[in-house]
Coordinates of C-alpha atoms in Angstrom, one line a residue:
Chain A
M26 CA 7.9 18.2 -15.0
L27 CA 4.7 17.0 -16.7
P28 CA 5.2 16.2 -20.4
D29 CA 3.5 18.6 -22.7
N30 CA 3.0 16.2 -25.6
L31 CA 0.6 14.0 -23.4
I32 CA -1.7 16.9 -22.6
P33 CA -4.0 17.5 -25.7
E34 CA -4.2 21.3 -26.2
T35 CA -7.5 21.0 -27.9
D36 CA -9.1 19.7 -24.7
K37 CA -9.1 22.8 -22.5
P38 CA -10.3 22.4 -18.9
P39 CA -12.8 24.5 -17.2
L40 CA -12.0 27.1 -14.5
L41 CA -8.2 26.9 -14.8
P42 CA -6.2 28.0 -17.9
S43 CA -4.6 24.6 -18.6
W44 CA -4.5 21.0 -17.5
R45 CA -1.0 21.6 -16.2
A46 CA -2.5 24.2 -13.8
W47 CA -5.0 21.6 -12.6
Y48 CA -2.3 19.0 -12.0
W49 CA -0.2 21.5 -10.1
L50 CA -3.2 22.4 -8.0
V51 CA -3.7 18.8 -6.9
L52 CA 0.0 18.3 -6.2
G53 CA 0.2 21.7 -4.4
A54 CA -2.7 20.7 -2.2
L55 CA -0.9 17.4 -1.4
G56 CA 2.2 19.4 -0.5
A57 CA 0.1 21.8 1.7
E58 CA -1.5 18.8 3.4
I59 CA 1.8 17.1 4.2
G60 CA 3.1 20.4 5.5
L61 CA 0.0 20.8 7.7
F62 CA 0.3 17.2 9.0
V63 CA 4.0 17.7 9.9
Y64 CA 3.1 20.9 11.7
L65 CA 0.2 19.2 13.6
T66 CA 2.4 16.2 14.5
R67 CA 5.1 18.5 16.0
L68 CA 2.6 21.0 17.5
F69 CA 0.8 18.3 19.5
A70 CA 3.7 15.9 20.2
Chain B
M3 CA -32.7 0.8 18.2
S4 CA -36.0 2.7 18.5
G5 CA -38.9 2.8 16.1
L6 CA -37.7 6.2 14.9
D7 CA -34.2 4.8 14.1
W8 CA -35.8 1.9 12.1
L9 CA -38.0 4.5 10.2
I10 CA -35.0 6.7 9.3
L11 CA -32.8 3.7 8.4
G12 CA -35.4 2.0 6.3
G13 CA -36.7 5.2 4.8
T14 CA -33.2 6.5 3.8
L15 CA -32.1 3.2 2.2
L16 CA -35.4 2.6 0.4
F17 CA -35.5 6.1 -0.9
I18 CA -31.9 6.0 -2.2
V19 CA -32.4 2.6 -3.8
G20 CA -35.9 3.3 -5.1
F21 CA -35.0 6.7 -6.5
G22 CA -31.9 5.3 -8.2
T23 CA -33.8 2.4 -9.7
W24 CA -36.7 4.6 -10.9
R25 CA -34.3 7.2 -12.4
T26 CA -32.4 4.6 -14.4
R27 CA -35.3 2.3 -15.3
R28 CA -34.5 2.7 -19.0
A29 CA -31.0 1.4 -18.8
G30 CA -31.1 0.6 -22.5
D31 CA -30.5 -2.5 -24.5
S32 CA -27.0 -1.5 -25.6
L33 CA -23.9 -2.5 -23.9
D34 CA -22.7 1.1 -23.9
G35 CA -25.9 2.2 -22.1
Y36 CA -25.9 -0.6 -19.6
L37 CA -22.2 -0.9 -18.8
L38 CA -21.1 2.8 -19.2
G39 CA -24.4 4.7 -18.8
G40 CA -24.1 5.9 -22.4
R41 CA -20.9 7.7 -21.5
Q42 CA -22.9 10.8 -20.3
A43 CA -21.6 11.4 -16.8
S44 CA -20.4 14.9 -15.8
W45 CA -17.2 15.4 -13.8
W46 CA -18.9 15.7 -10.4
A47 CA -20.9 12.5 -11.0
V48 CA -17.7 10.7 -12.0
G49 CA -15.8 12.1 -8.9
L50 CA -18.6 11.2 -6.4
S51 CA -18.8 7.7 -8.0
I52 CA -15.1 7.2 -7.6
M53 CA -15.2 8.3 -4.0
A54 CA -18.2 6.2 -3.1
T55 CA -16.7 3.2 -4.8
Q56 CA -13.5 3.4 -2.7
A57 CA -15.3 4.2 0.6
S58 CA -16.9 1.0 1.7
A59 CA -18.6 0.3 5.0
I60 CA -15.2 -0.9 6.2
T61 CA -14.0 2.7 5.9
F62 CA -16.5 3.9 8.4
L63 CA -16.3 0.9 10.8
S64 CA -12.6 0.3 10.9
T65 CA -10.9 3.7 10.3
P66 CA -12.2 5.5 13.5
G67 CA -11.3 2.4 15.5
Q68 CA -7.9 2.4 14.0
A69 CA -7.3 6.0 15.0
Y70 CA -8.6 5.3 18.5
D71 CA -6.1 2.5 18.8
D72 CA -3.1 3.5 16.7
G73 CA -3.5 7.3 16.2
M74 CA -3.8 9.0 12.9
R75 CA -0.7 7.6 11.1
F76 CA -3.0 5.6 8.7
I77 CA -3.5 8.9 6.8
Q78 CA 0.0 8.3 5.3
F79 CA -1.5 5.4 3.4
Y80 CA -3.2 8.0 1.2
L81 CA -0.3 10.3 0.4
G82 CA 0.4 8.6 -3.0
L83 CA -3.2 8.9 -4.1
P84 CA -3.2 12.5 -5.4
V85 CA 0.0 11.8 -7.4
A86 CA -1.7 8.7 -8.9
M87 CA -4.8 10.7 -9.9
V88 CA -2.6 13.1 -11.8
L89 CA -0.6 10.3 -13.5
I90 CA -3.8 8.5 -14.5
A91 CA -5.4 11.7 -15.8
V92 CA -2.3 12.4 -17.9
F93 CA -1.5 8.9 -19.3
A94 CA -4.4 6.5 -18.9
V95 CA -7.6 8.5 -19.4
P96 CA -6.7 9.7 -23.0
I97 CA -5.8 6.1 -24.1
Y98 CA -9.0 4.5 -22.6
H99 CA -11.2 7.3 -24.1
R100 CA -9.6 7.2 -27.5
L101 CA -10.0 3.5 -27.8
Q102 CA -13.6 3.6 -26.5
V103 CA -13.0 0.5 -24.4
F104 CA -15.5 -1.0 -22.0
T105 CA -12.9 -2.4 -19.7
A106 CA -9.3 -1.7 -18.9
Y107 CA -8.3 -5.2 -19.9
E108 CA -9.8 -4.8 -23.4
Y109 CA -6.9 -2.5 -24.2
L110 CA -4.4 -5.2 -23.4
E111 CA -5.6 -7.5 -26.2
G112 CA -4.9 -4.7 -28.8
R113 CA -1.6 -3.9 -27.2
F114 CA -0.4 -7.5 -26.5
D115 CA -2.6 -10.5 -27.1
R116 CA -5.7 -12.2 -25.8
R117 CA -3.9 -14.4 -23.3
T118 CA -2.5 -11.3 -21.4
R119 CA -5.9 -9.7 -21.5
T120 CA -7.5 -12.8 -20.0
F121 CA -4.8 -13.2 -17.4
A122 CA -5.2 -9.6 -16.2
A123 CA -9.0 -10.0 -16.2
L124 CA -8.8 -13.2 -14.2
L125 CA -6.5 -11.6 -11.6
F126 CA -9.0 -8.8 -11.2
L127 CA -12.0 -11.2 -11.0
V128 CA -10.3 -13.3 -8.3
Q129 CA -9.3 -10.4 -6.0
R130 CA -12.5 -8.2 -6.6
G131 CA -14.8 -11.2 -6.2
L132 CA -13.2 -12.0 -2.8
S133 CA -13.0 -8.4 -1.6
N134 CA -16.6 -7.7 -2.7
G135 CA -17.7 -10.5 -0.5
L136 CA -15.7 -9.0 2.4
S137 CA -17.3 -5.6 1.7
L138 CA -20.7 -7.2 2.5
Y139 CA -19.4 -9.4 5.3
A140 CA -17.8 -6.6 7.3
P141 CA -20.9 -4.5 8.1
A142 CA -23.0 -7.6 8.6
L143 CA -20.5 -8.9 11.2
V144 CA -20.3 -5.7 13.2
L145 CA -24.0 -5.0 13.0
S146 CA -24.8 -8.6 14.1
A147 CA -22.4 -8.4 17.0
I148 CA -23.6 -5.0 18.3
L149 CA -27.3 -5.0 17.4
G150 CA -27.9 -8.8 17.6
W151 CA -29.0 -8.9 13.9
D152 CA -28.7 -12.3 12.2
I153 CA -25.5 -12.2 10.2
Q154 CA -26.8 -14.2 7.3
L155 CA -30.0 -12.3 7.0
T156 CA -28.1 -9.0 7.1
V157 CA -25.7 -10.1 4.3
W158 CA -28.6 -11.3 2.2
L159 CA -30.6 -8.1 2.8
I160 CA -27.7 -5.7 1.9
G161 CA -26.6 -8.0 -0.9
G162 CA -30.1 -8.6 -2.3
L163 CA -30.9 -4.8 -2.5
M164 CA -27.5 -4.1 -4.1
I165 CA -28.0 -6.9 -6.7
A166 CA -31.5 -5.7 -7.5
Y167 CA -30.6 -2.1 -8.5
T168 CA -27.2 -3.1 -10.1
V169 CA -28.9 -5.7 -12.3
S170 CA -31.8 -3.4 -13.1
G171 CA -30.1 -0.2 -14.0
G172 CA -26.4 -1.1 -14.6
T173 CA -23.7 1.6 -14.2
R174 CA -26.1 4.5 -14.2
A175 CA -28.1 3.0 -11.3
V176 CA -24.9 2.5 -9.4
A177 CA -23.8 6.1 -10.0
V178 CA -27.2 7.7 -9.2
T179 CA -27.6 5.7 -5.9
Q180 CA -24.0 6.5 -5.0
Q181 CA -24.9 10.2 -5.1
G182 CA -27.6 9.7 -2.5
Q183 CA -25.3 7.4 -0.5
V184 CA -22.4 10.0 -0.4
A185 CA -24.9 12.7 0.8
V186 CA -26.0 10.4 3.7
I187 CA -22.4 9.5 4.5
F188 CA -21.1 13.1 4.7
T189 CA -24.2 14.2 6.7
G190 CA -23.7 11.3 9.2
M191 CA -20.0 11.9 9.7
V192 CA -20.4 15.6 10.2
V193 CA -23.2 15.1 12.7
A194 CA -21.2 12.4 14.6
G195 CA -18.1 14.7 14.7
Y196 CA -20.1 17.7 16.0
L197 CA -21.8 15.6 18.7
L198 CA -18.5 14.0 19.8
V199 CA -17.1 17.5 20.5
H200 CA -20.4 18.6 22.1
Y201 CA -20.4 15.6 24.5
L202 CA -16.9 16.4 25.9
P203 CA -17.0 18.0 29.4
A204 CA -17.8 21.8 29.4
E205 CA -14.3 22.8 30.3
V206 CA -12.7 20.7 27.5
G207 CA -12.9 22.4 24.1
F208 CA -11.8 21.1 20.7
T209 CA -8.2 22.4 21.1
D210 CA -7.9 20.9 24.5
A211 CA -9.1 17.6 23.1
M212 CA -6.4 17.8 20.4
R213 CA -3.7 18.6 22.9
V214 CA -4.7 15.6 25.1
A215 CA -4.7 13.4 22.0
G216 CA -1.3 14.7 21.0
H217 CA 0.2 14.0 24.4
E218 CA -1.2 10.5 24.2
G219 CA 0.5 10.0 20.8
K220 CA -2.7 9.9 18.7
L221 CA -1.8 12.8 16.4
N222 CA 1.1 10.9 14.8
L223 CA 0.2 12.0 11.3
I224 CA 3.6 11.9 9.7
D225 CA 6.5 9.6 10.5
F226 CA 9.7 10.1 8.4
H227 CA 11.4 7.1 10.0
F228 CA 12.0 4.4 7.3
D229 CA 11.2 0.8 8.2
P230 CA 10.1 -1.7 5.5
S231 CA 8.2 -3.8 8.1
D232 CA 6.3 -0.7 9.3
R233 CA 3.0 -0.5 7.5
Y234 CA 2.4 3.2 7.7
N235 CA 5.1 5.8 7.4
F236 CA 5.8 8.6 5.0
W237 CA 7.9 6.6 2.6
S238 CA 5.6 3.5 2.4
G239 CA 2.6 5.8 2.0
L240 CA 4.1 7.9 -0.8
T241 CA 5.7 5.1 -2.8
G242 CA 3.7 1.9 -1.9
G243 CA 0.5 4.0 -1.6
L244 CA 1.3 5.6 -5.0
F245 CA 1.7 2.2 -6.6
L246 CA -1.5 0.8 -4.9
A247 CA -3.5 3.9 -6.0
L248 CA -2.1 3.7 -9.6
S249 CA -3.1 0.1 -9.8
Y250 CA -6.5 0.5 -8.1
F251 CA -7.6 3.6 -10.0
G252 CA -5.7 2.9 -13.2
T253 CA -6.3 -0.8 -13.8
D254 CA -9.1 -2.0 -11.4
Q255 CA -12.3 -2.2 -13.5
S256 CA -14.4 -1.2 -10.5
Q257 CA -12.8 2.3 -10.7
V258 CA -11.9 2.5 -14.4
Q259 CA -15.6 1.9 -15.2
R260 CA -16.5 5.0 -13.1
Y261 CA -14.4 7.4 -15.3
L262 CA -15.0 5.6 -18.6
A263 CA -18.7 6.6 -18.0
G264 CA -17.5 10.3 -18.2
R265 CA -18.9 12.3 -21.2
D266 CA -15.4 13.0 -22.5
I267 CA -11.8 13.2 -21.4
T268 CA -12.4 16.5 -19.6
E269 CA -15.2 15.1 -17.4
S270 CA -13.2 11.9 -16.6
R271 CA -10.1 13.8 -15.7
L272 CA -11.8 16.3 -13.5
G273 CA -13.6 13.5 -11.7
L274 CA -10.3 11.9 -10.9
L275 CA -8.7 15.2 -9.9
M276 CA -11.7 15.9 -7.6
N277 CA -10.9 12.6 -5.8
G278 CA -7.3 13.7 -5.7
L279 CA -8.3 16.9 -3.9
L280 CA -10.9 15.5 -1.5
K281 CA -9.7 12.1 -0.5
I282 CA -7.1 13.0 2.0
P283 CA -9.3 15.7 3.8
M284 CA -12.1 13.1 3.9
Q285 CA -9.9 10.4 5.5
F286 CA -8.4 13.0 7.8
G287 CA -12.0 13.8 9.0
I288 CA -12.8 10.1 9.6
L289 CA -9.6 9.5 11.5
L290 CA -10.2 12.6 13.5
L291 CA -13.5 11.1 14.6
G292 CA -11.5 8.2 16.0
V293 CA -9.2 10.5 17.9
L294 CA -12.2 12.5 19.3
L295 CA -13.7 9.1 20.3
F296 CA -10.4 8.4 22.2
V297 CA -10.6 11.7 24.1
F298 CA -14.4 11.2 24.7
Y299 CA -13.6 7.8 26.4
Q300 CA -11.0 9.5 28.6
F301 CA -14.0 11.2 30.3
N302 CA -16.6 8.6 29.8
P303 CA -16.4 4.9 30.8
A304 CA -15.4 2.7 28.0
P305 CA -16.1 -1.1 28.1
L306 CA -13.2 -3.4 28.9
T307 CA -13.7 -4.7 25.3
F308 CA -15.9 -3.2 22.6
N309 CA -16.7 -6.7 21.3
R310 CA -19.6 -7.2 23.7
P311 CA -21.1 -10.5 22.5
V312 CA -17.8 -12.3 23.1
Y313 CA -17.4 -10.5 26.4
M314 CA -20.9 -11.6 27.5
Q315 CA -20.3 -15.2 26.4
V316 CA -17.1 -15.4 28.5
A317 CA -18.5 -13.4 31.5
H318 CA -21.1 -16.1 31.9
S319 CA -18.7 -19.0 31.7
E320 CA -17.8 -20.8 34.9
Q321 CA -14.1 -21.2 34.1
Y322 CA -13.2 -17.7 32.8
G323 CA -16.2 -15.6 34.1
P324 CA -14.7 -14.8 37.6
Q325 CA -11.4 -13.7 36.1
L326 CA -13.1 -11.5 33.5
R327 CA -15.4 -9.9 36.1
A328 CA -12.4 -9.1 38.3
L329 CA -10.6 -7.4 35.4
E330 CA -13.8 -5.4 34.8
R331 CA -13.9 -4.2 38.4
T332 CA -10.2 -3.1 38.2
H333 CA -11.0 -1.4 34.8
A334 CA -13.9 0.6 36.4
T335 CA -11.6 1.8 39.2
L336 CA -8.9 2.6 36.8
F337 CA -11.3 4.7 34.6
K338 CA -11.9 7.1 37.5
A339 CA -8.2 7.6 38.0
R340 CA -7.7 8.1 34.2
A341 CA -10.5 10.6 34.0
R342 CA -9.0 12.5 36.9
A343 CA -5.5 12.4 35.4
T344 CA -6.9 13.6 32.0
G345 CA -8.7 16.5 33.8
E346 CA -5.4 17.4 35.5
L347 CA -3.6 17.4 32.2
V348 CA -6.3 19.7 30.6
A349 CA -6.1 22.1 33.5
A350 CA -2.2 22.1 33.4
L351 CA -2.2 22.7 29.6
K352 CA -4.4 25.8 30.2
T353 CA -1.9 27.2 32.7
D354 CA 1.1 26.6 30.3
D355 CA 3.0 25.6 33.5
E356 CA 5.7 23.2 32.1
Q357 CA 6.2 21.5 35.5
A358 CA 2.5 20.9 36.0
I359 CA 2.1 19.6 32.5
A360 CA 5.0 17.1 32.9
T361 CA 3.6 15.9 36.2
A362 CA 0.0 15.5 34.8
K363 CA 1.4 13.8 31.7
T364 CA 3.4 11.3 33.7
H365 CA 0.3 10.6 35.9
L366 CA -1.9 10.1 32.8
Q367 CA 0.6 7.9 31.0
A368 CA 0.8 5.6 34.1
T369 CA -2.9 5.2 34.1
Q370 CA -3.0 4.6 30.3
A371 CA -0.3 2.0 30.5
A372 CA -2.3 0.2 33.3
N373 CA -5.4 0.5 31.2
L374 CA -3.7 -0.9 28.1
G375 CA -2.3 -3.8 30.2
L376 CA -5.8 -4.6 31.4
R377 CA -7.3 -4.5 27.9
Q378 CA -4.5 -6.9 26.7
Q379 CA -5.2 -9.2 29.6
A380 CA -8.9 -9.2 28.8
Q381 CA -8.1 -9.9 25.1
T382 CA -5.9 -12.8 26.0
L383 CA -8.5 -14.2 28.3
L384 CA -11.2 -13.8 25.6
K385 CA -9.0 -15.5 23.1
Q386 CA -8.3 -18.4 25.5
A387 CA -12.0 -18.8 26.3
V388 CA -13.3 -18.5 22.7
P389 CA -10.3 -19.2 20.3
A390 CA -12.4 -18.5 17.2
A391 CA -13.4 -15.1 18.4
E392 CA -11.8 -11.8 17.2
A393 CA -9.6 -10.5 19.9
K394 CA -9.1 -7.0 18.5
D395 CA -12.2 -4.9 19.0
T396 CA -11.3 -1.8 17.0
D397 CA -14.0 -2.4 14.4
Y398 CA -16.7 -2.1 17.1
I399 CA -15.6 1.1 18.7
F400 CA -17.4 3.7 16.5
L401 CA -20.8 1.9 16.4
T402 CA -20.7 1.2 20.1
F403 CA -20.4 5.0 20.7
V404 CA -23.2 5.6 18.1
L405 CA -25.6 3.2 19.9
H406 CA -24.9 4.2 23.4
Y407 CA -24.6 8.0 23.1
L408 CA -26.4 9.3 20.0
P409 CA -30.1 10.4 20.3
H410 CA -32.9 8.4 18.7
G411 CA -33.1 9.0 14.9
L412 CA -29.4 9.7 14.5
V413 CA -28.6 6.1 15.4
G414 CA -30.7 5.1 12.4
L415 CA -28.9 7.7 10.2
L416 CA -25.4 6.5 11.2
I417 CA -26.4 2.8 10.5
A418 CA -27.7 4.0 7.2
V419 CA -24.2 5.6 6.6
V420 CA -22.6 2.2 7.1
L421 CA -25.1 0.3 4.9
S422 CA -25.1 3.0 2.2
A423 CA -21.3 2.8 2.0
A424 CA -21.5 -1.0 1.9
M425 CA -23.9 -1.0 -1.0
G426 CA -22.3 1.8 -2.9
S427 CA -18.9 0.2 -2.9
A428 CA -20.0 -3.4 -3.5
A429 CA -22.5 -2.4 -6.3
A430 CA -19.6 -0.8 -8.2
G431 CA -17.6 -3.9 -7.7
L432 CA -20.4 -6.1 -8.9
N433 CA -21.0 -3.9 -11.9
A434 CA -17.3 -4.2 -12.8
L435 CA -17.2 -8.0 -12.2
S436 CA -20.1 -8.5 -14.6
S437 CA -18.6 -6.1 -17.2
T438 CA -15.2 -7.9 -17.1
T439 CA -16.8 -11.4 -17.2
V440 CA -18.9 -10.5 -20.3
V441 CA -16.6 -8.1 -22.2
D442 CA -13.3 -9.9 -21.5
L443 CA -14.2 -13.5 -21.1
Y444 CA -17.6 -14.3 -22.6
K445 CA -17.9 -11.9 -25.7
P446 CA -14.5 -12.9 -27.2
R447 CA -15.5 -16.6 -27.1
R448 CA -19.1 -16.0 -28.2
P449 CA -18.8 -13.2 -30.8
G450 CA -21.4 -11.9 -33.2
R451 CA -24.4 -12.0 -30.8
S452 CA -26.8 -9.1 -30.5
E453 CA -26.3 -6.2 -28.0
T454 CA -29.5 -7.4 -26.2
H455 CA -27.9 -10.8 -25.7
Y456 CA -24.7 -9.3 -24.2
V457 CA -26.7 -7.0 -21.9
A458 CA -28.7 -10.0 -20.7
A459 CA -25.5 -11.9 -20.2
S460 CA -24.1 -8.9 -18.1
R461 CA -27.3 -9.0 -16.0
W462 CA -26.9 -12.7 -15.3
A463 CA -23.2 -12.3 -14.6
A464 CA -24.1 -9.6 -12.0
V465 CA -26.6 -11.9 -10.4
G466 CA -24.0 -14.7 -10.4
W467 CA -21.2 -12.6 -8.9
G468 CA -23.7 -11.1 -6.4
V469 CA -24.7 -14.5 -5.1
L470 CA -21.1 -15.7 -5.0
G471 CA -20.2 -12.6 -3.0
I472 CA -23.0 -13.3 -0.6
G473 CA -21.9 -16.9 -0.3
F474 CA -18.3 -15.8 0.4
A475 CA -19.5 -13.2 2.9
T476 CA -21.6 -15.8 4.7
F477 CA -18.5 -18.1 5.3
A478 CA -15.7 -15.5 5.5
A479 CA -13.4 -15.6 8.5
R480 CA -11.9 -12.6 10.2
L481 CA -8.4 -11.3 9.2
E482 CA -6.8 -8.9 11.6
N483 CA -8.9 -5.8 11.0
L484 CA -11.3 -5.5 8.1
I485 CA -9.9 -2.5 6.2
Q486 CA -6.4 -4.0 6.3
A487 CA -7.7 -7.3 5.0
V488 CA -9.2 -5.7 1.9
N489 CA -6.0 -3.7 1.3
I490 CA -3.8 -6.7 1.8
L491 CA -5.9 -8.7 -0.6
G492 CA -5.7 -5.9 -3.2
S493 CA -1.9 -5.5 -2.8
L494 CA -1.3 -9.2 -3.6
F495 CA -2.6 -8.8 -7.1
Y496 CA -2.4 -5.1 -8.0
G497 CA 1.3 -4.9 -8.4
T498 CA 1.3 -7.5 -11.2
I499 CA -1.7 -5.9 -13.0
L500 CA -0.1 -2.5 -12.7
G501 CA 3.2 -3.9 -14.1
I502 CA 1.4 -5.2 -17.2
F503 CA -0.2 -1.8 -17.8
V504 CA 3.1 0.0 -17.2
V505 CA 4.8 -2.2 -19.8
A506 CA 1.8 -1.6 -22.2
F507 CA 1.9 2.2 -21.8
F508 CA 5.7 2.8 -21.7
L509 CA 7.6 -0.1 -23.2
K510 CA 6.3 -0.2 -26.7
S511 CA 8.8 -2.8 -28.0
V512 CA 7.8 -5.5 -25.5
G513 CA 5.4 -8.1 -26.8
G514 CA 2.6 -10.3 -25.3
R515 CA 4.6 -13.4 -24.7
T516 CA 7.3 -11.6 -22.7
V517 CA 4.9 -9.6 -20.5
F518 CA 2.7 -12.6 -19.9
W519 CA 5.5 -14.8 -18.4
A520 CA 6.9 -11.8 -16.5
A521 CA 3.5 -11.3 -15.0
V522 CA 3.2 -15.0 -14.0
A523 CA 6.6 -14.8 -12.4
A524 CA 5.7 -11.6 -10.6
Q525 CA 2.6 -13.1 -9.1
I526 CA 4.5 -16.2 -7.9
V527 CA 7.2 -13.9 -6.3
V528 CA 4.5 -11.7 -4.5
L529 CA 2.6 -14.7 -3.2
T530 CA 5.9 -16.4 -2.0
L531 CA 7.0 -13.2 -0.2
F532 CA 3.6 -12.8 1.4
F533 CA 3.6 -16.2 2.9
A534 CA 7.3 -16.4 3.7
T535 CA 8.2 -12.9 5.0
D536 CA 6.8 -10.1 7.1
I537 CA 7.3 -7.3 4.5
G538 CA 4.6 -4.6 4.9
Y539 CA 1.8 -5.3 2.4
L540 CA 2.1 -1.9 0.6
W541 CA 5.5 -2.9 -0.7
F542 CA 3.9 -5.8 -2.7
N543 CA 2.5 -3.2 -5.1
I544 CA 5.9 -2.0 -5.9
I545 CA 7.5 -5.5 -6.0
G546 CA 4.9 -7.0 -8.3
C547 CA 5.1 -4.1 -10.7
A548 CA 8.9 -4.0 -10.6
V549 CA 9.2 -7.8 -11.3
V550 CA 6.9 -7.5 -14.4
V551 CA 8.8 -4.5 -15.8
A552 CA 12.2 -5.9 -15.0
G553 CA 11.3 -9.3 -16.3
S554 CA 9.9 -7.8 -19.6
V555 CA 13.0 -5.6 -20.1
S556 CA 15.5 -8.3 -19.3
E557 CA 13.8 -11.0 -21.5
K558 CA 13.7 -8.4 -24.3
A559 CA 17.4 -7.6 -23.8
V560 CA 18.4 -11.3 -23.8
R561 CA 16.4 -12.0 -27.0
S562 CA 17.9 -9.0 -28.8

């Protein structure tokens, strides 16, 4: 989990409700990319 | 190259550089204005600058060739990058911004002492100074080989232009020119990808191309098999790649300076996260170009070796010429068999007939194995005839396609892509080298001078590092393939630098003396392992960092 105390609450990001949401977006995209790559590797093997 | 190509190449480069220099002509007399662009950059400018700094000419020359030769498994190298972007956004960005530092190493003096700051700055200067030279050398070498350009003149032209706008406008000029360079790079890559698919035979669509590439083992994107000597697998990418990215983006001044130029923490963080979201798709696209090139050359004759100047030199020699020409004739015959076998596989795949697919695949694999054997024979012969020559030809594959198959005008655009990437990346490196030299080495030893004096010193440092980079580029020797050479060079030093920063951020009770000697020991260990073992280079990032942290902790424990 990402530590709360290192994310300044006064510094709100644009577009998403919190920095935590931004971080999970980036990590989620990485997870989706790995999933896609595994799928493509197996599909075209 | 035609007149139209020259016009487009020259016009594109001069417009980008001219516009960037004009827009930033008042760089200011303050260090803050010159080295950090007045800390006014928005998130997208920070993000584009980070991406352009990482993507050098080597990215566009080597990566498609690497996919052509070895498949897409190089993508795993980038798996740790998004995680690193998040960690840097959480931990490093607030600290750097709060302290209002100019360089990453400045922070180390406050946290430890001047000796540790100087040591980290020197490690950075050595590795960035060398790899910046390589960034200039790589495109010059390939362009000189393929287009017959004079290598020294090319290095001086690219380097001279880059020095001019970096010295004149500082960080802001680097960032503004990078925006134009990224636009040219993306346009060029999309156009090349579209044309590669368009040039495939009418009966071969994109999906067919992917299926052929998959059957030939080129879509090997993820490999979960663990092997420490294997450079690219899931585990080395996620762990070694994470440490390399943490070190590169978190402690390498050429990147830290990009996000220190952000208006505030929000802009810097979003710039880093933008890179975390876009980097893997971008690399996927570039590797896909290489795979499409591979399929394209199944239906179109590929040269026996893509390194034509060496080929021509050997073909005309009395001793080796006849052998090479005989190999070339066999290669031409084999191409027809391979094209036929690929066509059979495409037709079989369309019928979904398992038996027909298996037969066609066996047939194709036999012709591929014969082709690979021929290419290896040719490479051995070339190496025998010209021992100093580069035997591997993967760096030449993409540009060979561009020159032989793209229409007039687009050739100029694609060469502008390569040169734009070279200048964008090397300019950021030069900018960081001059900042570190002045802020971390010169200013602490000559304190109390005016801002104008330090800005002038930064400009002279940029000129000095630029000329040194050009000098190195002029005399550099080839190391395996170019992108790996740069990454290997970085990995030898990054682990130690990262270790120092990890101790600084997370082990508050460790002091300067302890971390300094732990860092010296780590650097010795990494260099010894590099010369004495065959460990994959990505692991050096972890080893260097681990030795610094473990050394600091154990020394502290012994003392207490």
